[in-house]
């Protein structure tokens, strides 16, 4: 990977001394000073080459481990930076079958999120807060029952937690990815373009939809109350976006670069296909396929549960209820699942409560149930570009309930 930014050897020596020297004799030099020097320098490969190796502090002092530490560190760095190839992702998934590695990887992953466009000042504040947590042990002791180093006169000691260095490394990566003013290299490459690419955010409110075309030619229909984060330019090895809410994807084919959709409760990966993803807060995650093939990888609430991959083909759907770590794969109609992109609302044996939740998003009316009974009425129907009054009229005829529409609310009663 090309960089064009020289990393002062002092940074490497300080981190290397901390890692290889056992930490205690070197940490007093002030790792936070090293980190903020690196941040001001803006060298993203400080993260890849020098900070991530601090990860080995806790990973590989166990001489019984039968894997290559350099390989694991490199794979983690490339995965979290969005640069891992499909083969590397498969290799990492196999390594994560080992409980110790999986545990540490999950802890690091908590700190690595999609760029949100925050300022460097905001990110430095977040980093400082995390450093404070590492120093005091707040928020980390429950995750790892490691012993604290004892305080000695004239020196401030740090807790030797398995993931402390990893958490710092992840925040550095987030910081560098959100900076849009990194200096240009003398010989720009596709990778350098990705490193400095601006991340764009599109967020829809109620009763709002949007169509987004990405740099690779892929198209995304973004539903109401949904948010999509995506780069202006994709990297050479992968295409990654972040979704909260619902979207339909038509992904341009590219055998060399998988298309990855990151969700709060899982990941969807494809090469070229069309599929619908529904991932609203406090609702089950649903992924259905219209054309091609999709892999859904749930993020289990139970961290001890081994990772799974569910492959979905046309007219199949996976529903993941994360509160119970329950996954159901079933047949569906891919065309019906994308109906909302064409102005159609399709309900199949849905409760009135679920239907009204969809009406609330579509028409921007707050739904209030004045009695509990109607919530559980189950109905099936399809509506093409109908207004709210028409939809309610036909629904009420089928199950006999009262409704009233005001400027801002929809009232439902018996």
Coordinates of C-alpha atoms in Angstrom, one line a residue:
X1 CA 0.0 0.0 0.0
X2 CA 1.4 3.4 -1.0
X3 CA 1.5 6.2 1.4
X4 CA 3.9 9.0 0.6
X5 CA 4.1 10.1 4.3
X6 CA 7.2 9.4 6.3
X7 CA 6.7 8.1 9.8
X8 CA 9.3 9.4 12.3
X9 CA 11.2 6.5 13.8
X10 CA 10.6 7.8 17.3
X11 CA 7.0 6.9 17.1
X12 CA 7.8 3.3 16.2
X13 CA 10.5 3.0 18.8
X14 CA 8.2 4.2 21.6
X15 CA 5.4 1.9 20.7
X16 CA 7.7 -1.0 19.9
X17 CA 9.5 -0.5 23.2
X18 CA 6.2 -0.6 25.1
X19 CA 5.1 -3.8 23.3
X20 CA 8.3 -5.7 23.2
X21 CA 9.7 -4.4 26.5
X22 CA 6.7 -5.6 28.5
X23 CA 5.0 -2.2 28.8
X24 CA 5.9 -1.4 32.4
X25 CA 9.3 0.0 31.8
X26 CA 8.4 2.1 28.8
X27 CA 4.8 3.3 29.3
X28 CA 5.9 6.2 31.5
X29 CA 7.1 8.0 28.4
X30 CA 3.4 8.9 27.7
X31 CA 1.6 6.9 25.0
X32 CA -1.0 9.6 24.7
X33 CA 1.8 12.0 23.6
X34 CA 2.9 9.6 21.0
X35 CA -0.7 9.1 19.8
X36 CA -1.5 12.8 19.5
X37 CA 1.8 13.4 17.7
X38 CA 0.8 10.8 15.2
X39 CA -2.7 12.4 14.8
X40 CA -1.2 15.8 14.1
X41 CA 1.1 14.2 11.6
X42 CA -1.9 12.7 9.8
X43 CA 0.0 9.5 8.8
X44 CA -2.6 6.8 8.4
X45 CA 0.0 4.1 8.2
X46 CA 1.2 4.8 11.7
X47 CA -2.1 3.0 12.5
X48 CA -1.4 0.1 10.2
X49 CA 2.3 -0.4 10.9
X50 CA 3.0 0.8 14.4
X51 CA -0.1 1.2 16.6
X52 CA -1.9 -2.0 15.6
X53 CA 1.2 -4.0 16.6
X54 CA 0.6 -2.8 20.1
X55 CA -2.3 -5.3 19.8
X56 CA 0.2 -8.1 20.3
X57 CA 0.8 -6.9 23.9
X58 CA -2.0 -9.2 25.0
X59 CA -2.7 -11.4 22.0
X60 CA 0.5 -13.4 21.7
X61 CA 2.4 -13.5 25.0
X62 CA 0.7 -16.9 25.2
X63 CA 3.4 -19.2 23.7
X64 CA 0.9 -22.0 23.1
X65 CA -1.0 -20.1 20.3
X66 CA -0.4 -21.9 17.0
X67 CA -1.0 -19.0 14.6
X68 CA 1.2 -16.3 13.1
X69 CA 0.8 -13.1 15.1
X70 CA 2.0 -10.8 12.3
X71 CA -0.6 -12.4 10.0
X72 CA -3.5 -11.9 12.4
X73 CA -2.5 -8.2 13.2
X74 CA -2.3 -7.5 9.5
X75 CA -5.7 -9.1 8.8
X76 CA -7.4 -7.1 11.5
X77 CA -5.9 -3.9 10.4
X78 CA -6.9 -4.4 6.8
X79 CA -10.4 -5.6 7.7
X80 CA -11.1 -2.6 10.0
X81 CA -9.7 -0.2 7.4
X82 CA -11.9 -1.7 4.6
X83 CA -9.0 -3.0 2.6
X84 CA -9.3 -6.8 3.1
X85 CA -9.8 -8.9 0.0
X86 CA -12.4 -11.6 0.0
X87 CA -9.7 -14.3 0.6
X88 CA -8.4 -12.3 3.6
X89 CA -11.9 -11.9 5.0
X90 CA -12.4 -15.7 4.8
X91 CA -9.0 -16.3 6.4
X92 CA -9.8 -13.9 9.3
X93 CA -13.2 -15.6 9.8
X94 CA -11.5 -18.9 10.2
X95 CA -9.0 -17.4 12.7
X96 CA -12.0 -16.0 14.7
X97 CA -13.1 -19.5 15.4
X98 CA -10.5 -19.4 18.2
X99 CA -12.3 -17.9 21.2
X100 CA -9.4 -15.7 22.4
X101 CA -9.0 -14.1 19.0
X102 CA -12.7 -13.6 18.6
X103 CA -13.0 -12.0 22.0
X104 CA -10.3 -9.5 21.3
X105 CA -11.4 -8.8 17.8
X106 CA -15.0 -8.0 19.0
X107 CA -13.7 -5.7 21.6
X108 CA -11.7 -3.7 19.1
X109 CA -14.6 -3.7 16.7
X110 CA -16.8 -1.8 19.2
X111 CA -14.6 1.2 18.8
X112 CA -14.4 1.2 15.0
X113 CA -17.5 2.7 13.4
X114 CA -18.5 4.3 10.1
X115 CA -17.1 7.8 9.6
X116 CA -19.8 10.3 10.7
X117 CA -18.1 13.5 9.4
X118 CA -17.2 14.7 12.8
X119 CA -14.5 17.3 13.1
X120 CA -11.0 16.4 14.2
X121 CA -11.5 18.3 17.4
X122 CA -14.5 16.1 18.2
X123 CA -12.6 13.0 17.5
X124 CA -9.6 14.1 19.6
X125 CA -12.0 14.7 22.5
X126 CA -13.4 11.2 22.0
X127 CA -9.9 9.7 21.9
X128 CA -9.0 11.6 25.1
X129 CA -12.1 10.2 26.9
X130 CA -11.2 6.7 25.8
X131 CA -7.6 7.2 27.0
X132 CA -9.0 8.3 30.4
X133 CA -11.1 5.2 30.5
X134 CA -8.1 3.1 29.8
X135 CA -6.1 4.9 32.5
X136 CA -8.8 4.5 35.2
X137 CA -10.1 1.1 34.1
X138 CA -13.7 2.5 33.7
X139 CA -15.7 0.5 31.2
X140 CA -12.9 -2.0 30.6
X141 CA -12.6 -4.0 33.8
X142 CA -16.0 -5.7 33.1
X143 CA -14.8 -6.9 29.7
X144 CA -11.4 -8.2 30.8
X145 CA -10.5 -9.3 34.3
X146 CA -6.9 -8.4 34.0
X147 CA -4.8 -7.2 37.0
X148 CA -4.1 -3.5 37.4
X149 CA -0.6 -2.3 37.6
X150 CA 0.0 -0.7 41.0
X151 CA 0.7 3.0 41.4
X152 CA 4.2 3.9 42.3
X153 CA 5.5 7.3 43.5
X154 CA 6.3 9.7 40.7
X155 CA 4.9 7.6 37.9
X156 CA 1.4 7.1 36.4
X157 CA 0.8 3.5 35.5
X158 CA -1.8 2.1 33.0
X159 CA -4.0 -1.0 33.3
X160 CA -2.7 -3.9 31.3
X161 CA -5.9 -4.7 29.6
X162 CA -6.1 -7.0 26.6
X163 CA -7.8 -4.4 24.4
X164 CA -6.4 -1.1 25.6
X165 CA -4.0 -0.6 22.7
X166 CA -6.6 -1.9 20.3
X167 CA -9.2 0.6 21.4
X168 CA -6.7 3.5 20.9
X169 CA -5.7 2.1 17.5
X170 CA -9.3 2.0 16.3
X171 CA -10.0 5.5 17.4
X172 CA -6.9 6.7 15.6
X173 CA -8.1 5.0 12.5
X174 CA -11.6 6.6 12.8
X175 CA -9.9 10.0 13.2
X176 CA -7.7 9.6 10.1
X177 CA -10.6 8.4 8.0
X178 CA -12.7 11.3 8.9
X179 CA -10.1 13.9 8.0
X180 CA -10.6 15.4 4.6
X181 CA -7.5 17.6 4.6
X182 CA -4.8 15.0 4.5
X183 CA -1.8 16.1 2.4
X184 CA -1.8 14.7 -1.2
X185 CA 1.0 12.4 -2.1
X186 CA 3.3 13.0 -5.0
X187 CA 2.1 9.9 -6.8
X188 CA -1.7 9.5 -6.1
X189 CA -3.0 6.0 -6.2
X190 CA -6.4 4.5 -6.0
X191 CA -5.8 3.6 -2.4
X192 CA -4.6 7.1 -1.6
X193 CA -7.8 8.5 -3.1
X194 CA -9.9 6.2 -0.9
X195 CA -7.9 7.2 2.2
X196 CA -8.7 10.9 1.6
X197 CA -12.2 10.5 0.1
X198 CA -15.0 12.4 1.7
X199 CA -17.7 10.4 3.3
X200 CA -21.3 11.5 2.5
X201 CA -24.3 11.0 4.7
X202 CA -27.9 11.0 3.4
X203 CA -30.6 10.9 6.1
X204 CA -34.4 10.8 5.3
X205 CA -37.1 12.0 7.6
X206 CA -40.7 10.7 7.6
X207 CA -42.5 10.7 4.3
X208 CA -39.2 11.2 2.5
X209 CA -37.4 8.9 0.1
X210 CA -34.3 9.2 -2.1
X211 CA -32.4 7.5 -4.9
X212 CA -28.6 7.6 -4.6
X213 CA -26.1 6.7 -7.4
X214 CA -22.7 5.6 -6.1
X215 CA -19.3 6.1 -7.8
X216 CA -19.3 2.5 -9.1
X217 CA -22.7 2.9 -10.8
X218 CA -24.6 1.1 -8.1
X219 CA -28.1 2.6 -7.2
X220 CA -29.7 2.7 -3.8
X221 CA -33.3 3.6 -3.0
X222 CA -33.3 4.9 0.6
X223 CA -36.6 4.7 2.5
X224 CA -38.1 7.1 5.0
X225 CA -36.5 7.4 8.4
X226 CA -33.3 5.9 7.0
X227 CA -29.6 6.9 6.9
X228 CA -26.9 5.9 4.5
X229 CA -23.1 6.7 4.8
X230 CA -20.9 6.1 1.8
X231 CA -17.6 7.4 0.3
X232 CA -17.3 9.6 -2.8
X233 CA -14.8 7.1 -4.1
X234 CA -14.5 3.4 -3.3
X235 CA -11.2 1.6 -2.6
X236 CA -9.4 -0.8 -4.9
X237 CA -10.4 -3.9 -3.0
X238 CA -13.9 -3.3 -1.6
X239 CA -17.1 -1.2 -1.7
X240 CA -18.5 -0.5 1.8
X241 CA -21.5 1.5 3.0
X242 CA -23.3 1.9 6.3
X243 CA -27.1 1.7 6.7
X244 CA -29.6 2.4 9.4
X245 CA -33.2 1.9 8.3
X246 CA -34.4 0.4 4.9
X247 CA -32.9 0.5 1.5
X248 CA -33.1 -1.4 -1.8
X249 CA -29.8 -1.9 -3.6
X250 CA -29.0 -2.5 -7.3
X251 CA -25.3 -3.3 -7.1
X252 CA -23.0 -2.9 -10.1
X253 CA -21.1 -6.1 -10.8
X254 CA -17.4 -6.1 -9.9
X255 CA -15.8 -9.5 -9.3
X256 CA -12.7 -7.9 -7.7
X257 CA -14.5 -5.7 -5.2
X258 CA -17.3 -7.1 -2.9
X259 CA -20.1 -4.7 -1.9
X260 CA -20.5 -4.7 1.8
X261 CA -23.5 -3.2 3.8
X262 CA -22.7 -2.6 7.4
X263 CA -25.7 -2.7 9.8
X264 CA -25.8 -2.3 13.6
X265 CA -26.8 -5.9 13.9
X266 CA -25.0 -7.6 11.0
X267 CA -23.4 -7.4 7.6
X268 CA -24.5 -8.0 4.0
X269 CA -22.0 -8.9 1.3
X270 CA -22.5 -9.3 -2.4
X271 CA -20.6 -9.0 -5.7
X272 CA -23.4 -7.8 -8.0
X273 CA -27.1 -8.3 -7.4
X274 CA -30.3 -6.5 -6.2
X275 CA -31.7 -6.9 -2.7
X276 CA -33.6 -5.2 0.0
X277 CA -32.4 -4.6 3.6
X278 CA -34.6 -3.5 6.4
X279 CA -32.7 -2.6 9.6
X280 CA -34.6 -0.1 11.7
X281 CA -33.8 0.4 15.3
X282 CA -35.8 -1.9 17.7
X283 CA -37.1 -4.0 14.8
X284 CA -35.9 -7.4 13.4
X285 CA -33.3 -7.1 10.6
X286 CA -34.6 -8.4 7.3
X287 CA -32.7 -9.1 4.1
X288 CA -34.4 -10.4 0.9
X289 CA -33.1 -10.9 -2.6
X290 CA -34.6 -10.0 -6.0
X291 CA -31.7 -11.1 -8.2
X292 CA -28.3 -12.7 -7.6
X293 CA -27.0 -14.0 -4.3
X294 CA -26.4 -12.3 -0.9
X295 CA -24.5 -13.4 2.2
X296 CA -25.9 -12.1 5.6
X297 CA -23.7 -12.3 8.6
X298 CA -25.5 -11.6 11.9
X299 CA -23.9 -9.8 14.8
X300 CA -25.0 -11.9 17.7
X301 CA -25.9 -10.4 21.0
X302 CA -24.3 -13.4 22.7
X303 CA -20.6 -12.9 22.0
X304 CA -19.8 -16.5 22.7
X305 CA -21.9 -17.7 19.8
X306 CA -19.8 -18.6 16.7
X307 CA -20.2 -16.4 13.6
X308 CA -22.7 -17.7 10.9
X309 CA -23.1 -16.8 7.3
X310 CA -26.6 -17.2 5.7
X311 CA -26.7 -17.3 1.9
X312 CA -29.9 -15.9 0.3
X313 CA -31.0 -16.4 -3.3
X314 CA -33.9 -14.8 -5.3
X315 CA -37.3 -14.9 -3.5
X316 CA -35.7 -15.8 -0.1
X317 CA -35.6 -13.7 3.0
X318 CA -33.7 -13.9 6.3
X319 CA -35.2 -12.3 9.4
X320 CA -32.9 -11.8 12.4
X321 CA -34.4 -11.0 15.8
X322 CA -31.3 -9.9 17.6
X323 CA -32.9 -9.6 21.0
X324 CA -33.3 -13.4 21.0
X325 CA -30.4 -14.2 18.6
X326 CA -33.1 -15.9 16.5
X327 CA -32.8 -16.3 12.7
X328 CA -35.4 -17.5 10.3
X329 CA -34.9 -18.2 6.6
X330 CA -38.0 -18.4 4.5
X331 CA -39.5 -17.9 1.0
X332 CA -40.8 -14.5 0.0
X333 CA -41.5 -12.4 -3.0
X334 CA -38.5 -10.2 -3.8
X335 CA -40.8 -8.0 -5.9
X336 CA -43.1 -7.4 -3.0
X337 CA -40.3 -6.6 -0.6
X338 CA -39.1 -3.9 -2.9
X339 CA -42.6 -2.6 -3.7
X340 CA -42.1 0.5 -1.6
X341 CA -39.6 1.8 -4.2
X342 CA -42.5 1.8 -6.7
X343 CA -45.0 3.5 -4.5
X344 CA -46.7 0.2 -3.5
X345 CA -47.4 -0.9 0.1
X346 CA -47.7 -4.6 0.5
X347 CA -48.7 -6.4 3.7
X348 CA -48.8 -10.1 4.2
X349 CA -50.5 -11.4 7.4
X350 CA -49.1 -8.3 9.2
X351 CA -50.5 -6.9 12.4
X352 CA -52.2 -3.6 12.4
X353 CA -49.5 -2.3 14.7
X354 CA -46.8 -3.1 12.1
X355 CA -49.0 -1.7 9.3
X356 CA -49.5 1.5 11.1
X357 CA -45.7 1.8 11.8
X358 CA -45.2 1.7 8.0
X359 CA -48.0 4.2 7.5
X360 CA -46.4 6.5 10.0
X361 CA -43.1 6.5 8.1
X362 CA -44.8 6.8 4.7
X363 CA -47.2 9.6 5.5
X364 CA -45.5 11.3 8.5
X365 CA -48.4 10.9 10.9
X366 CA -47.8 9.9 14.5
X367 CA -49.9 6.8 15.2
X368 CA -51.7 6.6 18.6
X369 CA -53.7 3.5 19.6
X370 CA -56.5 4.5 21.9
X371 CA -57.3 0.8 22.7
X372 CA -55.1 -2.3 22.6
X373 CA -57.4 -4.7 20.7
X374 CA -56.8 -3.4 17.1
X375 CA -53.0 -3.6 17.5
X376 CA -53.2 -7.4 17.0
X377 CA -55.6 -7.5 14.0
X378 CA -53.8 -9.3 11.2
X379 CA -54.3 -8.3 7.6
X380 CA -53.1 -8.9 4.0
X381 CA -53.4 -6.2 1.3
X382 CA -51.6 -4.3 -1.5
X383 CA -52.0 -0.6 -2.2
X384 CA -50.7 1.3 -5.3
X385 CA -50.1 5.0 -4.8
X386 CA -53.2 5.3 -2.5
X387 CA -53.6 8.2 -0.1
X388 CA -53.8 7.5 3.7
X389 CA -57.6 7.9 3.9
X390 CA -58.1 5.3 1.1
X391 CA -55.8 2.8 2.8
X392 CA -57.5 3.2 6.2
X393 CA -60.9 2.9 4.7
X394 CA -60.2 -0.5 3.2
X395 CA -58.3 -1.8 6.2
X396 CA -61.2 -0.7 8.6
X397 CA -63.7 -2.5 6.4
X398 CA -61.8 -5.8 6.7
X399 CA -61.4 -5.8 10.5
X400 CA -63.8 -3.1 11.9
X401 CA -61.9 -0.5 13.8
X402 CA -62.3 3.2 14.2
X403 CA -59.7 5.8 12.9
X404 CA -59.3 9.5 12.8
X405 CA -56.7 11.4 10.8
X406 CA -55.6 14.9 12.0
X407 CA -52.9 17.2 10.7
X408 CA -50.2 15.4 12.6
X409 CA -51.7 12.2 14.1
X410 CA -53.5 9.0 13.2
X411 CA -55.8 7.8 16.0
X412 CA -56.9 4.1 16.1
X413 CA -59.6 2.7 18.4
X414 CA -62.2 0.0 18.6

